[in-house]
Short mmCIF file of C-alpha atoms (C1' of nucleotides) in Angstrom, two decimals:
data_model
loop_
_atom_site.label_atom_id
_atom_site.label_comp_id
_atom_site.label_asym_id
_atom_site.label_seq_id
_atom_site.Cartn_x
_atom_site.Cartn_y
_atom_site.Cartn_z
CA UNK A 1 168.77 49.08 186.88
CA UNK A 2 171.59 51.13 188.29
CA UNK A 3 170.88 54.18 190.36
CA UNK A 4 172.49 57.51 189.61
CA UNK A 5 172.67 60.75 191.58
CA UNK A 6 173.47 64.05 189.88
CA UNK A 7 175.25 66.86 191.68
CA UNK A 8 175.30 70.18 189.86
CA UNK A 9 174.27 73.67 190.81
CA UNK A 10 173.01 74.42 187.32
CA UNK A 11 169.44 73.29 187.54
CA UNK A 12 168.87 73.32 183.82
CA UNK A 13 171.82 71.07 183.31
CA UNK A 14 171.05 68.62 186.06
CA UNK A 15 167.46 68.37 184.88
CA UNK A 16 168.77 67.77 181.39
CA UNK A 17 171.17 65.06 182.39
CA UNK A 18 168.51 63.47 184.55
CA UNK A 19 166.22 63.24 181.55
CA UNK A 20 168.90 61.66 179.42
CA UNK A 21 170.05 59.21 182.05
CA UNK A 22 166.47 58.15 182.70
CA UNK A 23 166.10 57.50 178.99
CA UNK A 24 168.84 54.86 179.20
CA UNK A 25 167.40 51.43 179.93
CA UNK A 26 170.08 50.50 182.43
CA UNK A 27 170.03 53.64 184.55
CA UNK A 28 167.72 55.64 186.70
CA UNK A 29 168.22 58.93 188.52
CA UNK A 30 167.40 58.78 192.21
CA UNK A 31 167.64 62.47 192.90
CA UNK A 32 169.72 65.55 192.16
CA UNK A 33 171.66 67.87 194.45
CA UNK A 34 173.00 71.32 193.84
CA UNK A 35 176.26 71.04 195.75
CA UNK A 36 178.53 68.64 197.58
CA UNK A 37 177.26 69.51 201.02
CA UNK A 38 173.71 68.69 200.04
CA UNK A 39 174.80 65.36 198.58
CA UNK A 40 176.62 64.33 201.74
CA UNK A 41 173.69 65.10 203.98
CA UNK A 42 171.28 63.31 201.67
CA UNK A 43 173.49 60.22 201.64
CA UNK A 44 173.72 60.27 205.41
CA UNK A 45 169.99 60.04 205.79
CA UNK A 46 169.31 57.52 203.06
CA UNK A 47 169.38 53.75 203.25
CA UNK A 48 170.53 52.67 199.82
CA UNK A 49 173.48 54.25 198.08
CA UNK A 50 173.57 55.09 194.40
CA UNK A 51 175.94 53.16 192.17
CA UNK A 52 177.08 56.27 190.35
CA UNK A 53 177.38 59.96 191.17
CA UNK A 54 177.71 62.42 188.31
CA UNK A 55 179.59 65.25 189.95
CA UNK A 56 180.04 68.77 188.68
CA UNK A 57 183.51 70.15 189.39
CA UNK A 58 182.71 73.79 189.94
CA UNK A 59 180.06 74.23 192.57
CA UNK A 60 179.48 76.64 195.41
CA UNK A 61 179.53 75.55 199.07
CA UNK A 62 181.37 72.27 198.60
CA UNK A 63 183.06 71.87 195.25
CA UNK A 64 183.42 68.71 193.21
CA UNK A 65 186.98 67.97 194.21
CA UNK A 66 186.40 68.16 197.93
CA UNK A 67 183.06 66.40 197.66
CA UNK A 68 184.64 63.57 195.71
CA UNK A 69 187.39 63.19 198.29
CA UNK A 70 184.83 62.95 201.08
CA UNK A 71 182.61 60.63 199.09
CA UNK A 72 185.24 58.10 198.06
CA UNK A 73 186.42 57.98 201.64
CA UNK A 74 183.01 57.56 203.26
CA UNK A 75 181.38 55.43 200.57
CA UNK A 76 184.05 53.61 198.56
CA UNK A 77 181.43 51.69 196.64
CA UNK A 78 180.06 54.78 194.93
CA UNK A 79 181.66 55.53 191.59
CA UNK A 80 182.05 59.23 190.93
CA UNK A 81 182.13 60.50 187.37
CA UNK A 82 183.34 64.09 187.07
CA UNK A 83 181.40 66.48 184.91
CA UNK A 84 182.92 69.75 183.85
CA UNK A 85 182.78 72.37 181.16
CA UNK A 86 186.53 72.32 180.78
CA UNK A 87 189.33 69.81 180.85
CA UNK A 88 192.11 71.84 182.39
CA UNK A 89 194.94 69.51 183.15
CA UNK A 90 195.24 70.53 186.80
CA UNK A 91 191.53 70.10 187.34
CA UNK A 92 191.45 66.69 185.70
CA UNK A 93 194.36 65.53 187.82
CA UNK A 94 192.82 66.91 190.99
CA UNK A 95 189.54 65.14 190.28
CA UNK A 96 191.24 61.85 189.49
CA UNK A 97 193.38 62.11 192.62
CA UNK A 98 190.22 62.80 194.56
CA UNK A 99 188.93 59.48 193.31
CA UNK A 100 186.83 60.18 190.22
CA UNK A 101 186.37 57.11 188.05
CA UNK A 102 185.69 59.07 184.89
CA UNK A 103 185.79 62.57 183.51
CA UNK A 104 183.17 63.90 181.11
CA UNK A 105 182.88 67.25 179.45
CA UNK A 106 179.50 68.93 179.40
CA UNK A 107 179.50 69.03 175.63
CA UNK A 108 179.76 65.26 175.57
CA UNK A 109 177.69 63.34 173.07
CA UNK A 110 174.74 61.42 174.44
CA UNK A 111 176.13 58.13 173.21
CA UNK A 112 179.39 58.84 175.02
CA UNK A 113 177.54 59.57 178.23
CA UNK A 114 175.77 56.26 177.90
CA UNK A 115 178.85 54.24 177.09
CA UNK A 116 180.83 55.87 179.88
CA UNK A 117 178.15 54.99 182.40
CA UNK A 118 178.14 51.41 181.17
CA UNK A 119 181.92 51.13 181.25
CA UNK A 120 182.14 52.53 184.75
CA UNK A 121 179.60 49.97 185.95
CA UNK A 122 181.37 47.18 184.11
CA UNK A 123 185.03 47.93 184.84
CA UNK A 124 184.81 50.37 187.71
CA UNK A 125 186.27 53.26 185.73
CA UNK A 126 186.48 54.77 182.30
CA UNK A 127 188.98 57.34 181.09
CA UNK A 128 188.80 58.60 177.54
CA UNK A 129 191.91 59.08 175.45
CA UNK A 130 192.47 62.65 176.53
CA UNK A 131 192.08 61.97 180.22
CA UNK A 132 194.20 58.84 179.97
CA UNK A 133 196.97 60.92 178.40
CA UNK A 134 196.87 63.43 181.18
CA UNK A 135 196.92 60.61 183.70
CA UNK A 136 199.95 58.83 182.29
CA UNK A 137 201.75 62.10 181.77
CA UNK A 138 201.19 63.15 185.36
CA UNK A 139 202.41 59.76 186.57
CA UNK A 140 205.47 59.86 184.36
CA UNK A 141 206.37 63.36 185.47
CA UNK A 142 206.21 62.00 189.01
CA UNK A 143 204.06 65.04 189.22
CA UNK A 144 203.72 65.36 192.94
CA UNK A 145 201.09 68.01 192.42
CA UNK A 146 201.40 69.32 195.93
CA UNK A 147 199.87 72.71 195.58
CA UNK A 148 202.11 74.96 197.62
CA UNK A 149 200.70 75.85 200.97
CA UNK A 150 200.51 79.57 201.32
CA UNK A 151 200.37 81.36 204.62
CA UNK A 152 197.51 83.72 205.41
CA UNK A 153 199.64 86.78 204.96
CA UNK A 154 201.20 85.50 201.74
CA UNK A 155 197.76 84.79 200.39
CA UNK A 156 196.73 88.30 201.17
CA UNK A 157 199.81 89.61 199.46
CA UNK A 158 199.41 87.54 196.34
CA UNK A 159 195.92 88.93 195.83
CA UNK A 160 197.29 92.45 195.94
CA UNK A 161 200.06 91.40 193.56
CA UNK A 162 197.30 90.64 191.06
CA UNK A 163 196.32 94.29 191.04
CA UNK A 164 198.08 97.21 189.47
CA UNK A 165 199.37 98.37 192.82
CA UNK A 166 203.06 98.89 193.33
CA UNK A 167 204.76 96.80 196.02
CA UNK A 168 205.19 100.03 197.97
CA UNK A 169 201.44 100.58 197.79
CA UNK A 170 200.75 97.00 198.76
CA UNK A 171 203.01 97.46 201.78
CA UNK A 172 200.92 100.48 202.81
CA UNK A 173 197.69 98.54 202.43
CA UNK A 174 199.01 95.67 204.50
CA UNK A 175 200.64 97.92 207.10
CA UNK A 176 204.01 96.33 206.47
CA UNK A 177 207.32 97.71 205.36
CA UNK A 178 208.19 97.44 201.66
CA UNK A 179 211.08 95.25 202.68
CA UNK A 180 208.78 92.75 204.32
CA UNK A 181 206.67 92.69 201.21
CA UNK A 182 209.83 92.06 199.26
CA UNK A 183 210.41 89.09 201.53
CA UNK A 184 206.97 87.67 200.71
CA UNK A 185 207.58 88.23 197.06
CA UNK A 186 210.90 86.47 197.18
CA UNK A 187 209.53 83.50 199.14
CA UNK A 188 206.62 83.11 196.78
CA UNK A 189 208.87 83.26 193.72
CA UNK A 190 210.73 80.30 195.14
CA UNK A 191 207.71 78.39 196.32
CA UNK A 192 205.76 78.84 193.11
CA UNK A 193 208.71 78.77 190.71
CA UNK A 194 207.74 82.20 189.46
CA UNK A 195 210.24 84.26 187.53
CA UNK A 196 208.49 87.58 187.99
CA UNK A 197 205.27 89.17 189.16
CA UNK A 198 203.38 87.91 186.14
CA UNK A 199 204.22 84.43 187.36
CA UNK A 200 202.48 85.17 190.65
CA UNK A 201 199.44 86.51 188.85
CA UNK A 202 199.17 83.45 186.65
CA UNK A 203 199.57 81.14 189.64
CA UNK A 204 196.92 83.01 191.57
CA UNK A 205 194.48 82.82 188.70
CA UNK A 206 195.11 79.17 187.93
CA UNK A 207 194.61 78.29 191.58
CA UNK A 208 191.59 80.50 191.96
CA UNK A 209 193.26 82.61 194.62
CA UNK A 210 192.31 85.52 192.44
CA UNK A 211 189.63 85.82 189.77
CA UNK A 212 190.03 88.53 187.16
CA UNK B 1 152.06 77.36 171.40
CA UNK B 2 155.24 79.35 170.93
CA UNK B 3 158.20 77.79 169.21
CA UNK B 4 161.65 77.88 170.75
CA UNK B 5 165.08 77.06 169.36
CA UNK B 6 168.00 76.28 171.63
CA UNK B 7 171.58 77.06 170.66
CA UNK B 8 174.24 75.59 172.91
CA UNK B 9 177.26 73.45 172.28
CA UNK B 10 176.76 71.54 175.50
CA UNK B 11 174.50 68.76 174.40
CA UNK B 12 173.56 67.70 177.89
CA UNK B 13 172.44 71.20 178.66
CA UNK B 14 170.50 71.81 175.47
CA UNK B 15 168.76 68.48 175.84
CA UNK B 16 167.94 69.41 179.38
CA UNK B 17 166.52 72.77 178.54
CA UNK B 18 164.60 71.26 175.67
CA UNK B 19 162.95 68.85 178.06
CA UNK B 20 162.02 71.61 180.45
CA UNK B 21 160.72 73.95 177.79
CA UNK B 22 158.63 71.20 176.29
CA UNK B 23 157.13 70.60 179.69
CA UNK B 24 155.74 74.14 179.68
CA UNK B 25 152.25 74.27 178.19
CA UNK B 26 152.87 77.40 176.17
CA UNK B 27 156.17 76.44 174.57
CA UNK B 28 157.64 73.86 172.32
CA UNK B 29 161.17 73.29 171.13
CA UNK B 30 161.54 73.11 167.36
CA UNK B 31 165.14 71.99 167.28
CA UNK B 32 168.52 72.59 168.89
CA UNK B 33 171.81 73.79 167.39
CA UNK B 34 175.29 73.58 168.74
CA UNK B 35 176.61 76.93 167.53
CA UNK B 36 175.61 80.17 165.88
CA UNK B 37 176.67 79.17 162.41
CA UNK B 38 174.47 76.10 162.53
CA UNK B 39 171.52 78.19 163.66
CA UNK B 40 171.88 80.67 160.84
CA UNK B 41 172.02 78.02 158.18
CA UNK B 42 169.05 76.20 159.66
CA UNK B 43 167.00 79.39 159.70
CA UNK B 44 167.93 80.11 156.12
CA UNK B 45 166.47 76.85 154.93
CA UNK B 46 163.36 76.83 157.07
CA UNK B 47 160.00 78.37 156.37
CA UNK B 48 158.69 79.38 159.76
CA UNK B 49 160.82 81.21 162.29
CA UNK B 50 160.85 80.45 165.99
CA UNK B 51 159.46 83.05 168.37
CA UNK B 52 162.31 82.66 170.79
CA UNK B 53 165.94 81.61 170.60
CA UNK B 54 167.69 80.57 173.78
CA UNK B 55 171.30 81.41 173.00
CA UNK B 56 174.40 80.29 174.83
CA UNK B 57 177.02 83.02 175.06
CA UNK B 58 180.18 80.94 174.88
CA UNK B 59 180.20 78.73 171.86
CA UNK B 60 182.79 77.65 169.33
CA UNK B 61 182.58 78.64 165.62
CA UNK B 62 180.14 81.53 166.00
CA UNK B 63 179.68 82.75 169.54
CA UNK B 64 176.50 84.01 171.13
CA UNK B 65 177.29 87.69 170.79
CA UNK B 66 178.05 87.60 167.09
CA UNK B 67 175.22 85.19 166.41
CA UNK B 68 172.76 87.45 168.22
CA UNK B 69 173.94 90.46 166.24
CA UNK B 70 173.40 88.63 162.99
CA UNK B 71 170.09 87.22 164.12
CA UNK B 72 168.50 90.45 165.29
CA UNK B 73 169.56 92.06 162.05
CA UNK B 74 168.33 89.33 159.73
CA UNK B 75 165.22 88.30 161.68
CA UNK B 76 164.10 91.16 163.93
CA UNK B 77 161.01 89.25 164.97
CA UNK B 78 162.96 86.57 166.76
CA UNK B 79 163.51 87.28 170.43
CA UNK B 80 166.88 86.11 171.68
CA UNK B 81 167.33 85.22 175.33
CA UNK B 82 170.94 84.89 176.38
CA UNK B 83 171.98 81.90 178.42
CA UNK B 84 175.28 81.89 180.24
CA UNK B 85 177.06 80.35 183.18
CA UNK B 86 178.27 83.72 184.34
CA UNK B 87 176.97 87.27 184.49
CA UNK B 88 180.15 89.21 183.86
CA UNK B 89 179.20 92.81 183.37
CA UNK B 90 180.99 93.18 180.07
CA UNK B 91 179.40 90.05 178.71
CA UNK B 92 175.93 91.08 179.77
CA UNK B 93 176.35 94.47 178.15
CA UNK B 94 177.73 92.97 174.97
CA UNK B 95 174.80 90.57 174.73
CA UNK B 96 172.24 93.28 175.36
CA UNK B 97 173.91 95.56 172.82
CA UNK B 98 173.82 92.69 170.37
CA UNK B 99 170.07 92.63 170.85
CA UNK B 100 169.30 90.02 173.49
CA UNK B 101 165.88 90.47 175.05
CA UNK B 102 166.74 88.68 178.26
CA UNK B 103 169.69 87.21 180.12
CA UNK B 104 169.47 83.99 182.09
CA UNK B 105 172.05 82.19 184.13
CA UNK B 106 172.38 78.47 183.72
CA UNK B 107 171.68 77.93 187.38
CA UNK B 108 168.31 79.59 186.97
CA UNK B 109 165.30 78.09 188.68
CA UNK B 110 162.80 76.34 186.45
CA UNK B 111 160.04 78.71 187.45
CA UNK B 112 162.23 81.66 186.49
CA UNK B 113 162.91 80.12 183.10
CA UNK B 114 159.19 79.75 182.58
CA UNK B 115 158.26 83.22 183.70
CA UNK B 116 161.05 84.79 181.65
CA UNK B 117 159.84 83.03 178.53
CA UNK B 118 156.30 84.24 179.19
CA UNK B 119 157.42 87.81 179.87
CA UNK B 120 159.51 87.94 176.72
CA UNK B 121 156.53 86.79 174.67
CA UNK B 122 154.22 89.24 176.41
CA UNK B 123 156.37 92.37 176.56
CA UNK B 124 159.14 91.64 174.10
CA UNK B 125 161.83 91.57 176.73
CA UNK B 126 162.58 90.70 180.32
CA UNK B 127 165.55 91.82 182.37
CA UNK B 128 165.86 90.67 185.95
CA UNK B 129 167.00 93.03 188.68
CA UNK B 130 170.65 92.28 188.28
CA UNK B 131 170.69 92.72 184.53
CA UNK B 132 168.55 95.84 184.77
CA UNK B 133 171.09 97.33 187.16
CA UNK B 134 173.94 96.65 184.80
CA UNK B 135 171.93 98.15 181.97
CA UNK B 136 171.10 101.42 183.72
CA UNK B 137 174.61 101.68 185.08
CA UNK B 138 176.13 101.28 181.65
CA UNK B 139 173.78 103.90 180.25
CA UNK B 140 174.52 106.33 183.06
CA UNK B 141 178.27 105.88 182.70
CA UNK B 142 177.79 106.75 179.05
CA UNK B 143 179.80 103.61 178.85
CA UNK B 144 180.73 103.63 175.22
CA UNK B 145 182.15 100.14 175.64
CA UNK B 146 184.49 100.41 172.69
CA UNK B 147 186.90 97.62 173.35
CA UNK B 148 190.26 98.97 172.28
CA UNK B 149 191.30 97.85 168.86
CA UNK B 150 194.68 96.21 169.00
CA UNK B 151 196.98 95.85 166.06
CA UNK B 152 198.25 92.45 165.02
CA UNK B 153 201.69 93.02 166.38
CA UNK B 154 200.39 94.50 169.62
CA UNK B 155 198.18 91.49 170.05
CA UNK B 156 201.15 89.22 169.58
CA UNK B 157 203.10 91.23 172.11
CA UNK B 158 200.40 91.26 174.72
CA UNK B 159 200.25 87.48 174.66
CA UNK B 160 203.95 87.32 175.38
CA UNK B 161 203.50 89.91 178.11
CA UNK B 162 201.26 87.36 179.83
CA UNK B 163 204.21 85.03 180.18
CA UNK B 164 207.16 85.22 182.49
CA UNK B 165 209.45 86.43 179.72
CA UNK B 166 211.24 89.74 180.17
CA UNK B 167 210.68 92.39 177.54
CA UNK B 168 214.18 91.73 176.26
CA UNK B 169 213.27 88.08 175.73
CA UNK B 170 210.00 89.03 174.10
CA UNK B 171 211.92 91.28 171.74
CA UNK B 172 214.10 88.33 170.78
CA UNK B 173 211.10 86.10 170.19
CA UNK B 174 209.47 88.71 168.01
CA UNK B 175 212.69 89.61 166.19
CA UNK B 176 212.36 93.22 167.26
CA UNK B 177 214.53 95.58 169.22
CA UNK B 178 213.75 96.03 172.91
CA UNK B 179 213.00 99.62 172.11
CA UNK B 180 210.26 98.70 169.73
CA UNK B 181 208.78 96.41 172.32
CA UNK B 182 208.94 99.28 174.75
CA UNK B 183 206.94 101.28 172.25
CA UNK B 184 204.23 98.62 172.12
CA UNK B 185 204.17 98.47 175.86
CA UNK B 186 203.83 102.19 176.19
CA UNK B 187 201.06 102.40 173.59
CA UNK B 188 199.13 99.60 175.22
CA UNK B 189 199.44 101.16 178.66
CA UNK B 190 197.77 104.25 177.28
CA UNK B 191 195.19 102.45 175.21
CA UNK B 192 194.17 100.05 177.94
CA UNK B 193 194.65 102.38 180.90
CA UNK B 194 197.10 99.97 182.41
CA UNK B 195 199.45 101.12 185.12
CA UNK B 196 201.91 98.28 184.77
CA UNK B 197 202.45 94.91 183.17
CA UNK B 198 199.94 93.28 185.49
CA UNK B 199 197.35 95.60 183.98
CA UNK B 200 198.12 94.20 180.55
CA UNK B 201 197.83 90.66 181.81
CA UNK B 202 194.47 91.34 183.43
CA UNK B 203 193.19 93.04 180.30
CA UNK B 204 194.33 90.17 178.13
CA UNK B 205 192.63 87.63 180.33
CA UNK B 206 189.39 89.56 180.66
CA UNK B 207 189.21 89.97 176.92
CA UNK B 208 190.19 86.42 176.20
CA UNK B 209 193.29 87.47 174.32
CA UNK B 210 195.09 85.13 176.64
CA UNK B 211 193.80 82.20 178.69
CA UNK B 212 195.83 81.09 181.70
"C1'" DT C 1 212.64 77.43 230.15
"C1'" DT C 2 215.25 76.77 226.29
"C1'" DT C 3 215.34 75.75 221.57
"C1'" DC C 4 213.76 76.01 216.96
"C1'" DT C 5 211.05 77.80 213.38
"C1'" DT C 6 208.72 81.46 211.19
"C1'" DA C 7 207.66 86.32 210.51
"C1'" DA C 8 209.24 90.81 210.00
"C1'" DT C 9 212.75 93.89 208.80
"C1'" DA C 10 216.87 95.86 206.48
"C1'" DG C 11 220.97 97.53 203.40
"C1'" DG C 12 222.92 97.50 199.13
"C1'" DA C 13 223.07 96.61 194.41
"C1'" DA C 14 221.92 94.63 189.88
"C1'" DT C 15 218.18 94.34 186.50
"C1'" DT C 16 214.07 95.38 184.58
"C1'" DT C 17 210.41 98.28 183.86
"C1'" DT C 18 208.53 102.50 182.80
"C1'" DC C 19 208.58 107.22 180.93
"C1'" DC C 20 209.37 111.14 177.69
"C1'" DC C 21 210.72 112.89 173.50
"C1'" DC C 22 212.19 111.85 168.82
"C1'" DT C 23 213.64 109.70 163.85
"C1'" DT C 24 213.28 106.59 159.91
"C1'" DT C 25 211.07 103.20 157.09
"C1'" DT C 26 207.13 100.64 155.39
"C1'" DT C 27 202.36 99.96 154.45
"C1'" DT C 28 198.01 101.41 153.30
"C1'" DG C 29 194.05 103.55 151.76
"C1'" DA C 30 191.60 107.52 149.65
"C1'" DT D 1 200.13 109.06 144.05
"C1'" DC D 2 200.55 111.07 148.11
"C1'" DA D 3 199.48 111.81 152.81
"C1'" DA D 4 198.42 109.28 156.84
"C1'" DA D 5 198.96 105.52 159.72
"C1'" DA D 6 201.56 101.69 161.31
"C1'" DA D 7 205.81 99.62 162.40
"C1'" DA D 8 210.46 99.80 163.88
"C1'" DG D 9 214.10 101.92 166.30
"C1'" DG D 10 216.71 105.05 169.68
"C1'" DG D 11 218.88 108.08 173.95
"C1'" DG D 12 218.68 108.88 178.45
"C1'" DA D 13 216.90 108.68 183.06
"C1'" DA D 14 213.71 107.83 186.92
"C1'" DA D 15 211.16 104.34 189.25
"C1'" DA D 16 210.09 99.75 190.37
"C1'" DT D 17 211.41 95.10 190.66
"C1'" DT D 18 214.33 91.55 191.82
"C1'" DC D 19 218.27 89.39 194.24
"C1'" DC D 20 221.52 88.48 198.08
"C1'" DT D 21 222.68 88.36 202.65
"C1'" DA D 22 221.79 89.44 207.38
"C1'" DT D 23 219.48 90.64 212.00
"C1'" DT D 24 215.74 90.86 215.36
"C1'" DA D 25 211.16 89.66 217.33
"C1'" DA D 26 207.62 86.42 218.23
"C1'" DG D 27 205.52 81.95 218.80
"C1'" DA D 28 205.44 77.10 219.03
"C1'" DA D 29 207.37 72.92 220.65
"C1'" DA D 30 210.33 70.14 223.55
#
DNA sequence: TTTCTTAATAGGAATTTTCCCCTTTTTTGA
DNA sequence: TCAAAAAAGGGGAAAATTCCTATTAAGAAA
């Protein structure tokens, strides 16, 4: 009987998964948490670790990626399986880099959930075809996936760039000269490989700097 | 014992909700569907209708909004409760206009799920504070919520506008003169109240014309 | 304290975007 | 079948964006 912990802020979902996992002969849910922070503090104060953590990617407080990083570092024996509504390439890569041993979509079939759990116990990981493709592709590309580090002020600027304000107006809002703003713009174009302002907007949205 | 049908393409979630609903004394899940189309055909071939449908908003094939419209028209006795991960104002309004009698978030507490179900049975509807606010606000604004109707070619253009292509390049791609493209741009600015290209991008994303 | 990096600021100019007013052709629907 | 709507195209100009190359101020590191 392998123990499983579920981390997801959607109560309905985590209750649902718990029910399903408990219905599998080989597995049993110890408890559920609603974010990464909660999981970490529960683990700290508990004696026996779960074999598997089913981890939602998008959570408040401490998200799945950061939580997985912390978890695999502190408790290498725990196998994290990511659970997400979407399989955006960047997200998948980030989760795998963080140490996830599998990646499931929330519209997964029950049989797939079961077999993935079994595989992860047996071989330590399980990546389906789609995830495996992303993985090999990202390796081949020597995809260094180092999300550019933006400075405070640049971050502030890029948010404004996602509005319909003119650079002149942004300069006013930030109490800077339009020329300084132009400097930010130019730097960011380079850093983010953007060809124009739309490029900044898309980057900001993809990296959740800005949410439309 | 009131009968409930769950419509959601995320199997884990619908299983989960089913379990919870079944645990309530007053309710019982008849069956679950994974999209609107499936629900409609199941209803067509069944004799007794459910009292309540718990309807996911984002589904493939036939989404929650369209499905709810069809449902409330064909079977006015069925009370639809919307179920969504997010409470975007536009989405909430669209669902309510479509005829939803309640709007729940997927991170709802179990007790709230229960009480909402009971309220909807008792009074025919239940809107929590947040949803009620949106509702009154949209009424006050005389918010006619007529999402602009875009022509085929405009739609094609706006997708390109969400890329880093210049208008000249878009014109090439669409085999049109830059001047024609400029016409599209100008029309769309008016129609969508956009001040610049970023406005188009934001509109496209919000209305799922384009997904980053 | 001196050095080195980063932030802030410019000038000047090329390109692109945006605006306003207008014509012709094609498609469509009543 | 005939008018209306949609689609395509255009001239010219103002405004905004983008690019290039410098200079100065401020802060961190040595």
